[in-house]
Amino acid sequence: MGAFLNHAQHRKKSKKLKMSNSVLIIDFGSQVTQLIARRIREFGVFSEVKNCDITLDEIKKIAPKAIIFSGGPSSVYEKDAPTIDKKVFELGLPILGICYGQQLICHLLGGEVGAAADREFGHAVIEINNKSPLFENGDAHMNSSRVWMSHGDKVEKIPVDFVVIAKTPNAPFAAISHEAKKIYGVQFHPEVEHSIDGRAMLKNFVINIAGCRPDWTMKDFKKEEIIAIKKLVGEKRVICGLSGGVDSSVVAALINEAIGKQLTCIFVDHGLLRKGEGAQVKEVFGEKFQTNLVYVDASELFLSKLAGVSDPEKKRKIIGATFIEVFDAESAKIKDADFLAQGTLYPDVIESSHPNKGASHTIKSHHNVGGLPENMKLKLLEPVRMLFKDEVRVLGRELGLPEHVVGRHPFPGPGLAIRIIGEITEEKIKILQEADAIYIEEIRKAGLYDKIWQAFSVLLPVKTVGVMGDARTYENDLALRAVTSIDGMTADVYRYDAEFLCHVTSRIINEVRGINRVVYDFTSKPPGTIEWE
Ligand code: XMP
């Protein structure tokens, strides 16, 4: 953890009352635990995820208003299965167990859990057979609901004093409750979109049953973080590495609002940016926000080191090492800097604290080009470490960052270096910048930009024959890519209208010298990756 007070700690110090308005999610390893937190924050209630090794004392310290046990891949009856101190039920807090969480409640309170004869994955319709505030729907009451099931085990006997509140032919204990103690268990996953009334059920639990006030707003967050940053930094200086992307831009704008000229932003231009990107950074952080901006044009250094290199991983390593070299040299010039600001987001915080950090974690680590040297003496300042990406965007708007910055598609650290397949030359960078600018301009004009996770062009090391006017051409090929995704870990191809692609193709071929053929990439991830290198 960085030196920065995390949001929860800060709340506890500054507003004792508000702290007890949060929901604590205890993670038992489900792939969708973060979704529970996002859903609850959507209702305006602060919610945080903690690993299942959390102790009772730690829970008491957090003092949540309600607790949710997430799902998970284990079986409660197995040796070493993740569990929780039974005394958690004596805290008198409302508790909702989801899937594994429901099984754990039953296991700990005297019910029985076993392997289901038929594992169940997919849609099911629950019949709500007992009135419960969990299933209220405005003034009415749900009678049935389409939900998403994903489990191998199931509850076989519920604890004494619990009642069944919903069932399916396959799951006689689809939802159970102890209304007086406000303890609930559901076998399905209300947090996923496929559970049609899932949001309403979670809202019922958080607001109606647990009594949380929906008063957590980004305005409050901003105010509190600014106070916390001021207090922590005092008279010292902060360095922020700006990449032009959403996260570092929001962090810089936030810290700038807190401490103004005590912040220095360093932007390393490696010469592999998109057209106009460097100028935008200067405009936003140099002119609009008037920050101390150190703009380092290191493009010659980067390009000379990359000369003749075609291997993607070698490109990444060279760019990563050169970035550190340049950044280090610049930051050493800033005397009395005590802090380094970073745009770490909540998913990274949760992932890196999880004992079962799986393949997904490893896959991401090679992406941390622009990561900083381990021997850096600065303390970390990570003011958005409790936020999800969409929340960071809301904060960015709150801080007055322009839409083209907060809504920007992700852009890899090595930039166009991994979108020029094979060797990189200045001429190729220029061609790719021009073509990509047309592609993105057309996407924006068609109102499609926000529907796409990431769209970009790739310059291929292939030349093909064409005919322009009466002359034969022999020029480069360009691939267009656009994908939809939630987190970049998996991705689907964006389905454009063919007319749109024809229009973009014709503009690129007519306006960019050096390209005479354009193709569209229809590969999803997996089996492909989003980038070509
Ligand atoms: P892939 O290509 O692995 O990309 O499907 C997933 C997401 O990660 C981005 N990406 C990178 N980001 N440095 C980065 O900062 C990298 O080396 C890198 N490689 C891929 C990619 O743009 C996508 O959003």
Coordinates of C-alpha atoms and ligand atoms in Angstrom, one line a residue:
M1 CA 0.0 0.0 0.0
G2 CA 1.3 3.5 -0.8
A3 CA 1.7 6.1 1.8
F4 CA -1.6 7.6 0.9
L5 CA -4.5 7.3 3.2
N6 CA -7.0 5.1 1.4
H7 CA -10.5 6.5 1.1
A8 CA -11.9 4.3 3.8
Q9 CA -9.2 5.2 6.3
H10 CA -9.7 8.9 5.5
R11 CA -13.4 8.7 6.0
K12 CA -12.9 7.1 9.3
K13 CA -10.6 9.9 10.4
S14 CA -12.7 12.7 9.1
K15 CA -16.3 11.5 9.3
K16 CA -17.0 8.8 11.7
L17 CA -20.7 8.8 10.9
K18 CA -20.3 8.4 7.2
M19 CA -17.9 5.5 7.5
S20 CA -20.7 3.4 9.1
N21 CA -22.7 4.0 6.0
S22 CA -20.6 1.7 3.8
V23 CA -21.1 -1.9 2.6
L24 CA -18.2 -4.4 3.1
I25 CA -17.9 -7.1 0.5
I26 CA -15.9 -10.1 1.6
D27 CA -14.3 -11.8 -1.4
F28 CA -14.3 -15.6 -1.6
G29 CA -12.7 -15.7 -5.0
S30 CA -15.6 -15.1 -7.5
Q31 CA -14.7 -13.6 -10.9
V32 CA -17.5 -11.1 -10.5
T33 CA -16.9 -9.8 -6.9
Q34 CA -16.0 -6.3 -8.2
L35 CA -19.3 -6.1 -9.9
I36 CA -21.1 -6.2 -6.5
A37 CA -19.1 -3.2 -5.4
R38 CA -19.8 -1.3 -8.6
R39 CA -23.5 -2.0 -8.4
I40 CA -23.7 -0.7 -4.8
R41 CA -21.7 2.4 -5.6
E42 CA -24.1 3.1 -8.4
F43 CA -26.8 3.4 -5.7
G44 CA -24.7 6.2 -4.1
V45 CA -23.4 4.0 -1.2
F46 CA -19.7 3.5 -0.7
S47 CA -18.6 -0.1 -0.9
E48 CA -15.3 -1.8 -0.7
V49 CA -14.0 -5.3 -1.3
K50 CA -11.8 -7.1 1.2
N51 CA -10.2 -10.5 1.0
C52 CA -11.7 -13.3 2.9
D53 CA -8.7 -13.5 5.3
I54 CA -10.1 -10.3 6.9
T55 CA -10.3 -10.7 10.7
L56 CA -13.2 -9.8 13.0
D57 CA -11.3 -6.9 14.4
E58 CA -10.6 -5.5 11.0
I59 CA -14.3 -5.8 10.2
K60 CA -15.1 -4.0 13.4
K61 CA -12.6 -1.3 12.5
I62 CA -14.3 -0.7 9.1
A63 CA -17.6 -0.7 10.9
P64 CA -19.7 -1.3 7.8
K65 CA -23.5 -1.0 7.8
A66 CA -23.9 -4.3 6.0
I67 CA -21.8 -7.2 4.8
I68 CA -21.9 -9.2 1.6
F69 CA -20.2 -12.5 1.2
S70 CA -19.3 -13.0 -2.5
G71 CA -19.4 -16.2 -4.5
G72 CA -16.3 -18.3 -5.0
P73 CA -15.0 -21.5 -6.6
S74 CA -14.4 -23.6 -3.5
S75 CA -16.6 -26.1 -1.7
V76 CA -17.4 -25.1 1.9
Y77 CA -17.0 -28.7 3.2
E78 CA -13.5 -29.1 1.8
K79 CA -10.5 -28.8 4.1
D80 CA -8.9 -25.4 3.8
A81 CA -11.9 -23.9 2.1
P82 CA -12.1 -20.1 2.7
T83 CA -14.2 -19.2 5.6
I84 CA -14.9 -16.4 8.1
D85 CA -15.0 -16.0 11.8
K86 CA -18.5 -17.2 13.0
K87 CA -18.7 -14.3 15.3
V88 CA -19.4 -12.1 12.3
F89 CA -23.0 -13.1 12.8
E90 CA -23.0 -11.7 16.3
L91 CA -22.2 -8.2 15.1
G92 CA -25.9 -7.7 14.4
L93 CA -25.2 -6.5 10.9
P94 CA -27.4 -7.3 7.9
I95 CA -25.6 -10.0 5.8
L96 CA -26.2 -11.2 2.3
G97 CA -24.4 -14.3 1.0
I98 CA -24.2 -14.9 -2.7
C99 CA -23.7 -18.4 -4.0
Y100 CA -20.6 -19.6 -2.1
G101 CA -21.6 -16.9 0.4
Q102 CA -25.0 -18.5 0.9
Q103 CA -23.4 -21.9 1.3
L104 CA -21.0 -20.5 3.9
I105 CA -23.8 -19.0 5.9
C106 CA -25.6 -22.4 6.0
H107 CA -22.4 -24.3 6.8
L108 CA -21.5 -22.0 9.7
L109 CA -25.0 -21.8 11.1
G110 CA -25.8 -25.5 11.2
G111 CA -27.3 -26.1 7.7
E112 CA -25.9 -28.6 5.2
V113 CA -24.2 -28.2 1.8
G114 CA -23.4 -30.8 -0.7
A115 CA -22.4 -31.3 -4.3
A116 CA -25.3 -30.8 -6.7
A117 CA -26.2 -33.8 -8.9
D118 CA -26.5 -31.4 -11.8
R119 CA -24.2 -28.4 -11.8
E120 CA -26.1 -25.4 -12.9
F121 CA -24.8 -22.7 -15.2
G122 CA -27.0 -20.2 -16.9
H123 CA -30.5 -18.8 -16.7
A124 CA -33.2 -20.0 -14.2
V125 CA -36.5 -18.6 -13.2
I126 CA -37.0 -18.3 -9.4
E127 CA -40.4 -18.5 -7.9
I128 CA -40.7 -16.2 -5.0
N129 CA -42.8 -18.2 -2.5
N130 CA -42.5 -16.1 0.6
K131 CA -42.8 -12.4 1.1
S132 CA -39.4 -10.7 1.8
P133 CA -38.2 -7.2 1.6
L134 CA -35.4 -8.5 -0.6
F135 CA -37.9 -9.0 -3.4
E136 CA -39.8 -5.8 -3.2
N137 CA -40.3 -4.0 -6.4
G138 CA -41.4 -0.4 -5.7
D139 CA -44.9 -0.8 -4.2
A140 CA -45.3 -4.2 -5.6
H141 CA -43.7 -7.5 -4.8
M142 CA -41.8 -9.8 -7.3
N143 CA -43.5 -13.1 -7.9
S144 CA -40.8 -14.6 -10.1
S145 CA -37.6 -13.4 -11.6
R146 CA -35.1 -14.5 -14.2
V147 CA -31.7 -15.0 -12.6
W148 CA -28.2 -16.3 -13.4
M149 CA -27.0 -19.4 -11.7
S150 CA -23.4 -20.6 -11.7
H151 CA -22.7 -23.3 -9.1
G152 CA -21.6 -26.9 -8.5
D153 CA -22.6 -27.2 -4.8
K154 CA -26.0 -26.4 -3.3
V155 CA -27.6 -26.0 0.1
E156 CA -29.3 -29.2 1.2
K157 CA -30.6 -28.1 4.6
I158 CA -31.1 -24.6 5.9
P159 CA -30.2 -23.5 9.4
V160 CA -32.9 -23.5 12.1
D161 CA -35.0 -20.3 12.0
F162 CA -34.3 -19.6 8.3
V163 CA -37.0 -19.8 5.8
V164 CA -37.0 -20.3 2.0
I165 CA -38.1 -17.2 0.2
A166 CA -37.4 -18.4 -3.4
K167 CA -37.0 -21.7 -5.2
T168 CA -36.6 -23.3 -8.6
P169 CA -37.4 -26.9 -9.6
N170 CA -33.7 -27.6 -9.4
A171 CA -32.9 -25.4 -6.4
P172 CA -35.3 -25.7 -3.5
F173 CA -33.2 -23.2 -1.5
A174 CA -32.6 -20.6 -4.3
A175 CA -33.0 -17.8 -1.7
I176 CA -33.3 -18.1 2.1
S177 CA -33.6 -15.6 4.9
H178 CA -33.7 -15.0 8.6
E179 CA -35.7 -11.8 8.5
A180 CA -35.4 -10.8 12.2
K181 CA -31.6 -11.0 12.0
K182 CA -31.6 -9.6 8.4
I183 CA -29.4 -12.5 7.1
Y184 CA -30.0 -13.5 3.5
G185 CA -28.6 -16.1 1.2
V186 CA -29.1 -16.4 -2.6
Q187 CA -27.9 -19.2 -4.7
F188 CA -27.9 -17.1 -7.9
H189 CA -25.8 -14.0 -8.8
P190 CA -27.8 -10.8 -8.5
E191 CA -24.8 -8.7 -9.4
V192 CA -24.6 -9.8 -13.1
E193 CA -26.7 -8.2 -15.8
H194 CA -28.3 -11.6 -16.7
S195 CA -30.2 -11.5 -13.4
I196 CA -33.0 -9.2 -14.5
D197 CA -34.0 -7.9 -11.1
G198 CA -30.6 -8.3 -9.6
R199 CA -30.0 -4.5 -9.2
A200 CA -33.4 -4.1 -7.5
M201 CA -32.6 -7.0 -5.1
L202 CA -29.2 -5.5 -4.1
K203 CA -30.7 -2.1 -3.7
N204 CA -33.4 -3.6 -1.5
F205 CA -30.7 -5.2 0.7
V206 CA -28.4 -2.1 0.9
I207 CA -31.0 0.7 1.2
N208 CA -34.2 -0.8 2.5
I209 CA -32.9 -3.7 4.7
A210 CA -29.5 -2.3 5.8
G211 CA -30.7 1.3 5.8
C212 CA -27.6 2.8 4.0
R213 CA -28.1 6.4 2.9
P214 CA -27.5 6.9 -0.8
D215 CA -25.3 10.0 -0.3
W216 CA -21.9 9.0 -1.7
T217 CA -21.2 11.3 -4.6
M218 CA -18.1 12.1 -6.6
K219 CA -18.4 15.7 -5.5
D220 CA -17.9 14.5 -1.9
F221 CA -15.1 12.2 -2.9
K222 CA -13.3 15.1 -4.7
K223 CA -13.6 17.4 -1.7
E224 CA -12.4 14.8 0.8
E225 CA -9.5 13.7 -1.4
I226 CA -8.4 17.2 -1.8
I227 CA -8.3 17.7 2.0
A228 CA -6.5 14.4 2.4
I229 CA -3.9 15.3 -0.2
K230 CA -3.2 18.7 1.3
K231 CA -2.8 17.2 4.8
L232 CA -0.5 14.4 3.6
V233 CA 1.7 16.5 1.3
G234 CA 2.0 19.6 3.5
E235 CA 4.7 21.8 2.0
K236 CA 6.4 19.0 0.0
R237 CA 6.4 18.5 -3.7
V238 CA 4.7 15.9 -5.8
I239 CA 5.8 14.5 -9.2
C240 CA 3.2 13.0 -11.5
G241 CA 4.0 11.1 -14.6
L242 CA 1.5 12.1 -17.2
S243 CA 0.8 9.7 -20.0
G244 CA -2.1 11.6 -21.6
G245 CA -4.4 8.7 -20.7
V246 CA -7.5 9.0 -18.4
D247 CA -6.1 7.8 -15.1
S248 CA -2.9 9.9 -14.9
S249 CA -4.8 12.9 -16.3
V250 CA -7.4 12.7 -13.6
V251 CA -4.8 12.2 -10.9
A252 CA -2.8 15.2 -12.1
A253 CA -5.9 17.4 -12.2
L254 CA -7.0 16.4 -8.7
I255 CA -3.6 17.0 -7.2
N256 CA -3.3 20.2 -9.0
E257 CA -6.5 21.4 -7.5
A258 CA -5.3 20.4 -4.1
I259 CA -1.7 21.8 -4.1
G260 CA -1.3 23.7 -7.3
K261 CA 2.3 24.6 -7.9
Q262 CA 3.7 22.1 -5.5
L263 CA 2.9 19.5 -8.3
T264 CA 5.2 19.0 -11.3
C265 CA 3.8 16.9 -14.1
I266 CA 6.4 15.1 -16.3
F267 CA 5.3 14.1 -19.8
V268 CA 7.7 11.9 -21.7
D269 CA 7.0 12.2 -25.4
H270 CA 8.5 9.0 -27.0
G271 CA 7.6 10.0 -30.5
L272 CA 5.1 7.2 -30.8
L273 CA 2.0 9.1 -29.8
R274 CA -1.1 9.6 -31.9
K275 CA -1.5 12.7 -34.1
G276 CA -1.9 15.8 -32.0
E277 CA -1.7 14.0 -28.6
G278 CA 1.4 15.8 -27.3
A279 CA -0.2 19.2 -28.2
Q280 CA -3.4 18.2 -26.4
V281 CA -1.4 17.4 -23.2
K282 CA 0.3 20.8 -23.4
E283 CA -3.0 22.5 -24.0
V284 CA -4.9 20.9 -21.1
F285 CA -2.1 20.8 -18.5
G286 CA 0.1 23.6 -19.6
E287 CA -2.6 26.2 -20.6
K288 CA -6.0 25.2 -19.2
F289 CA -4.8 23.9 -15.8
Q290 CA -1.5 25.9 -15.7
T291 CA 0.3 23.1 -14.0
N292 CA 4.1 23.0 -13.8
L293 CA 4.5 20.8 -16.9
V294 CA 7.8 19.4 -17.9
Y295 CA 7.4 18.3 -21.5
V296 CA 10.3 16.1 -22.5
D297 CA 10.7 15.5 -26.2
A298 CA 12.7 12.3 -26.1
S299 CA 11.5 11.0 -29.5
E300 CA 15.0 11.0 -31.1
L301 CA 16.4 8.9 -28.2
F302 CA 13.6 6.4 -28.4
L303 CA 13.7 6.1 -32.2
S304 CA 17.4 5.6 -32.2
K305 CA 17.2 2.8 -29.6
L306 CA 14.4 1.2 -31.6
A307 CA 16.1 1.3 -34.9
G308 CA 16.2 -2.0 -36.6
V309 CA 14.1 -3.8 -33.9
S310 CA 11.1 -5.8 -35.0
D311 CA 10.5 -8.2 -32.0
P312 CA 7.5 -6.9 -30.0
E313 CA 8.8 -7.8 -26.6
K314 CA 12.2 -6.2 -27.4
K315 CA 10.4 -3.1 -28.4
R316 CA 8.5 -3.1 -25.1
K317 CA 11.7 -3.6 -23.1
I318 CA 13.5 -0.9 -24.9
I319 CA 10.7 1.6 -24.4
G320 CA 10.2 0.6 -20.8
A321 CA 13.9 1.0 -19.9
T322 CA 14.3 4.2 -21.9
F323 CA 11.2 5.7 -20.3
I324 CA 12.6 5.0 -16.8
E325 CA 15.9 6.5 -17.8
V326 CA 14.3 9.7 -19.1
F327 CA 11.8 10.0 -16.3
D328 CA 14.5 9.4 -13.7
A329 CA 16.7 12.1 -15.1
E330 CA 13.9 14.6 -15.2
S331 CA 12.5 13.8 -11.7
A332 CA 16.1 14.1 -10.2
K333 CA 16.0 17.8 -11.3
I334 CA 13.0 18.4 -9.0
K335 CA 14.4 19.1 -5.6
D336 CA 12.4 18.3 -2.4
A337 CA 10.0 16.0 -4.1
D338 CA 8.6 13.5 -1.6
F339 CA 5.8 11.9 -3.5
L340 CA 5.2 10.3 -6.8
A341 CA 1.6 10.3 -7.9
Q342 CA 0.2 7.3 -9.8
G343 CA -3.2 6.5 -11.3
T344 CA -3.6 3.1 -9.6
L345 CA -7.2 2.0 -9.8
Y346 CA -9.3 -0.2 -7.5
P347 CA -9.3 -3.3 -9.7
D348 CA -5.4 -3.4 -9.4
V349 CA -5.6 -2.9 -5.6
I350 CA -8.1 -5.8 -5.2
E351 CA -6.2 -8.0 -7.6
S352 CA -2.9 -7.5 -6.0
S353 CA -4.2 -8.3 -2.6
H354 CA -6.0 -11.5 -3.6
P355 CA -4.2 -14.7 -2.7
N356 CA -5.6 -16.5 -5.8
K357 CA -4.3 -13.9 -8.2
G358 CA -4.7 -15.8 -11.3
A359 CA -3.5 -15.7 -14.8
S360 CA -5.2 -12.5 -15.5
H361 CA -2.9 -10.7 -13.1
T362 CA 0.2 -12.1 -14.8
I363 CA -1.0 -11.2 -18.2
K364 CA -1.4 -7.6 -17.2
S365 CA 2.0 -7.2 -15.6
H366 CA 3.9 -7.1 -18.9
H367 CA 1.7 -4.2 -19.8
N368 CA 3.2 -2.0 -17.2
V369 CA 5.6 -0.3 -19.5
G370 CA 6.3 3.0 -18.0
G371 CA 6.4 1.3 -14.6
L372 CA 8.9 3.0 -12.3
P373 CA 12.1 1.7 -10.8
E374 CA 11.8 -0.2 -7.6
N375 CA 14.6 1.8 -5.9
M376 CA 12.7 5.0 -6.3
K377 CA 12.9 6.9 -3.0
L378 CA 9.6 8.7 -3.4
K379 CA 6.5 7.8 -1.5
L380 CA 3.5 6.8 -3.6
L381 CA 0.4 9.0 -3.8
E382 CA -2.5 7.1 -5.3
P383 CA -5.6 9.2 -4.8
V384 CA -7.9 7.2 -7.1
R385 CA -6.9 3.8 -5.8
M386 CA -10.4 3.3 -4.4
L387 CA -12.2 4.0 -7.7
F388 CA -13.2 2.0 -10.7
K389 CA -12.5 3.3 -14.2
D390 CA -16.0 4.7 -14.9
E391 CA -15.8 6.5 -11.5
V392 CA -12.5 8.0 -12.4
R393 CA -14.1 9.4 -15.6
V394 CA -16.9 11.0 -13.5
L395 CA -14.3 12.5 -11.2
G396 CA -12.4 13.8 -14.3
R397 CA -15.6 15.6 -15.4
E398 CA -16.1 17.0 -11.9
L399 CA -12.5 18.4 -12.2
G400 CA -13.3 20.1 -15.5
L401 CA -11.2 17.8 -17.7
P402 CA -12.3 17.9 -21.3
E403 CA -14.4 15.1 -22.7
H404 CA -11.8 14.0 -25.2
V405 CA -9.5 13.3 -22.2
V406 CA -11.9 11.6 -19.8
G407 CA -13.7 9.5 -22.5
R408 CA -10.5 8.4 -24.2
H409 CA -10.0 4.8 -25.3
P410 CA -7.1 3.0 -23.6
F411 CA -3.7 3.5 -25.3
P412 CA -0.8 1.2 -24.6
G413 CA 2.4 2.6 -23.0
P414 CA 4.6 1.6 -26.0
G415 CA 2.2 3.5 -28.2
L416 CA 2.4 3.2 -32.0
A417 CA 5.6 1.0 -31.6
I418 CA 3.4 -2.0 -31.2
R419 CA 1.0 -0.9 -34.0
I420 CA 3.7 -0.7 -36.6
I421 CA 4.4 -4.4 -37.2
G422 CA 8.1 -4.9 -37.7
E423 CA 10.7 -2.2 -37.8
I424 CA 9.8 1.3 -36.8
T425 CA 10.8 4.3 -39.0
E426 CA 9.8 8.0 -38.8
E427 CA 8.0 7.7 -42.1
K428 CA 5.9 4.7 -40.9
I429 CA 5.0 6.6 -37.7
K430 CA 3.8 9.5 -39.8
I431 CA 1.7 7.3 -42.1
L432 CA 0.1 5.5 -39.2
Q433 CA -0.7 8.8 -37.3
E434 CA -2.4 10.3 -40.4
A435 CA -4.5 7.2 -41.1
D436 CA -5.4 6.6 -37.5
A437 CA -6.5 10.2 -37.1
I438 CA -9.0 9.8 -40.0
Y439 CA -10.3 6.6 -38.6
I440 CA -10.9 8.0 -35.2
E441 CA -12.4 11.2 -36.6
E442 CA -14.9 9.2 -38.6
I443 CA -15.8 7.1 -35.6
R444 CA -16.5 10.2 -33.6
K445 CA -18.5 11.8 -36.4
A446 CA -20.7 8.7 -36.6
G447 CA -21.3 8.9 -32.9
L448 CA -19.7 5.5 -32.3
Y449 CA -16.7 6.4 -30.2
D450 CA -18.3 5.7 -26.8
K451 CA -19.7 2.4 -28.0
I452 CA -16.3 1.0 -28.6
W453 CA -13.7 0.0 -26.0
Q454 CA -10.7 0.6 -28.2
A455 CA -10.3 1.5 -31.9
F456 CA -7.0 1.9 -33.7
S457 CA -5.1 1.2 -36.9
V458 CA -2.2 -1.1 -37.5
L459 CA 0.5 -0.6 -40.2
L460 CA 1.4 -3.9 -41.7
P461 CA 4.8 -4.9 -43.1
V462 CA 3.1 -5.9 -46.3
K463 CA 2.9 -4.1 -49.6
T464 CA 0.3 -4.9 -52.2
V465 CA -0.5 -3.7 -55.7
G466 CA -3.2 -1.2 -56.4
V467 CA -4.3 1.1 -59.2
M468 CA -4.8 4.8 -58.6
G469 CA -5.6 7.1 -61.6
D470 CA -4.0 5.2 -64.4
A471 CA -1.0 4.2 -62.5
R472 CA 0.0 1.0 -60.7
T473 CA 0.8 1.5 -57.0
Y474 CA 2.7 -0.7 -54.7
E475 CA 2.1 0.5 -51.2
N476 CA 1.5 -0.4 -47.5
D477 CA -1.5 -2.1 -46.1
L478 CA -3.4 -0.9 -43.1
A479 CA -5.6 -2.9 -40.7
L480 CA -8.4 -1.3 -38.8
R481 CA -9.4 -2.7 -35.4
A482 CA -12.3 -2.0 -33.1
V483 CA -13.4 -4.0 -30.1
T484 CA -15.9 -3.9 -27.3
S485 CA -14.8 -5.1 -23.9
I486 CA -15.3 -4.5 -20.2
D487 CA -11.7 -4.7 -18.9
G488 CA -9.6 -5.6 -21.9
M489 CA -9.2 -9.1 -20.7
T490 CA -11.6 -10.5 -23.3
A491 CA -12.9 -8.6 -26.2
D492 CA -15.5 -8.9 -29.0
V493 CA -15.2 -7.4 -32.5
Y494 CA -17.2 -4.2 -33.1
R495 CA -19.6 -4.8 -35.9
Y496 CA -19.6 -1.7 -38.1
D497 CA -21.9 -1.1 -40.9
A498 CA -20.1 -2.1 -44.2
E499 CA -20.8 1.4 -45.6
F500 CA -19.0 3.0 -42.7
L501 CA -15.9 0.8 -43.3
C502 CA -16.0 1.5 -47.1
H503 CA -16.1 5.3 -46.4
V504 CA -13.2 5.2 -43.9
T505 CA -11.2 3.1 -46.3
S506 CA -11.7 5.4 -49.2
R507 CA -10.8 8.4 -47.2
I508 CA -7.6 6.8 -45.9
I509 CA -6.5 5.7 -49.3
N510 CA -7.2 9.0 -50.9
E511 CA -5.7 11.2 -48.2
V512 CA -2.8 9.3 -46.8
R513 CA 0.1 8.8 -49.1
G514 CA 1.7 5.4 -48.7
I515 CA -1.4 3.3 -48.1
N516 CA -3.3 1.6 -50.9
R517 CA -5.3 -1.1 -49.1
V518 CA -7.3 -1.2 -45.9
V519 CA -8.5 -4.4 -44.2
Y520 CA -10.7 -4.9 -41.1
D521 CA -9.7 -7.3 -38.3
F522 CA -12.6 -9.7 -37.2
T523 CA -10.7 -11.5 -34.5
S524 CA -12.1 -11.6 -31.0
K525 CA -10.0 -12.0 -27.8
P526 CA -9.4 -14.9 -27.2
P527 CA -8.1 -16.3 -29.5
G528 CA -6.5 -13.0 -30.6
T529 CA -5.2 -10.2 -28.4
I530 CA -6.5 -6.7 -28.8
E531 CA -3.1 -5.3 -30.0
W532 CA -1.4 -7.0 -32.9
E533 CA 1.9 -7.2 -31.1
Ligands
XMP1 P1 -3.9 -7.2 -25.4 O1 -3.2 -6.8 -26.7 O2 -3.0 -7.9 -24.5 O3 -4.3 -5.8 -24.7 O4 -5.2 -7.9 -25.6 C1 -5.1 -5.6 -23.6 C2 -5.1 -4.2 -23.3 O5 -3.8 -3.8 -22.8 C3 -3.3 -2.8 -23.7 N1 -1.8 -3.1 -23.9 C4 -0.8 -2.5 -23.3 N2 -0.8 -1.4 -22.4 N3 1.5 -1.5 -22.4 C5 0.4 -0.9 -22.0 O6 0.4 0.0 -21.2 C6 1.6 -2.6 -23.2 O7 2.7 -3.1 -23.5 C7 0.4 -3.1 -23.7 N4 0.0 -4.1 -24.5 C8 -1.3 -4.1 -24.6 C9 -4.1 -2.9 -24.9 O8 -4.0 -1.6 -25.6 C10 -5.4 -3.2 -24.4 O9 -6.1 -2.1 -23.9

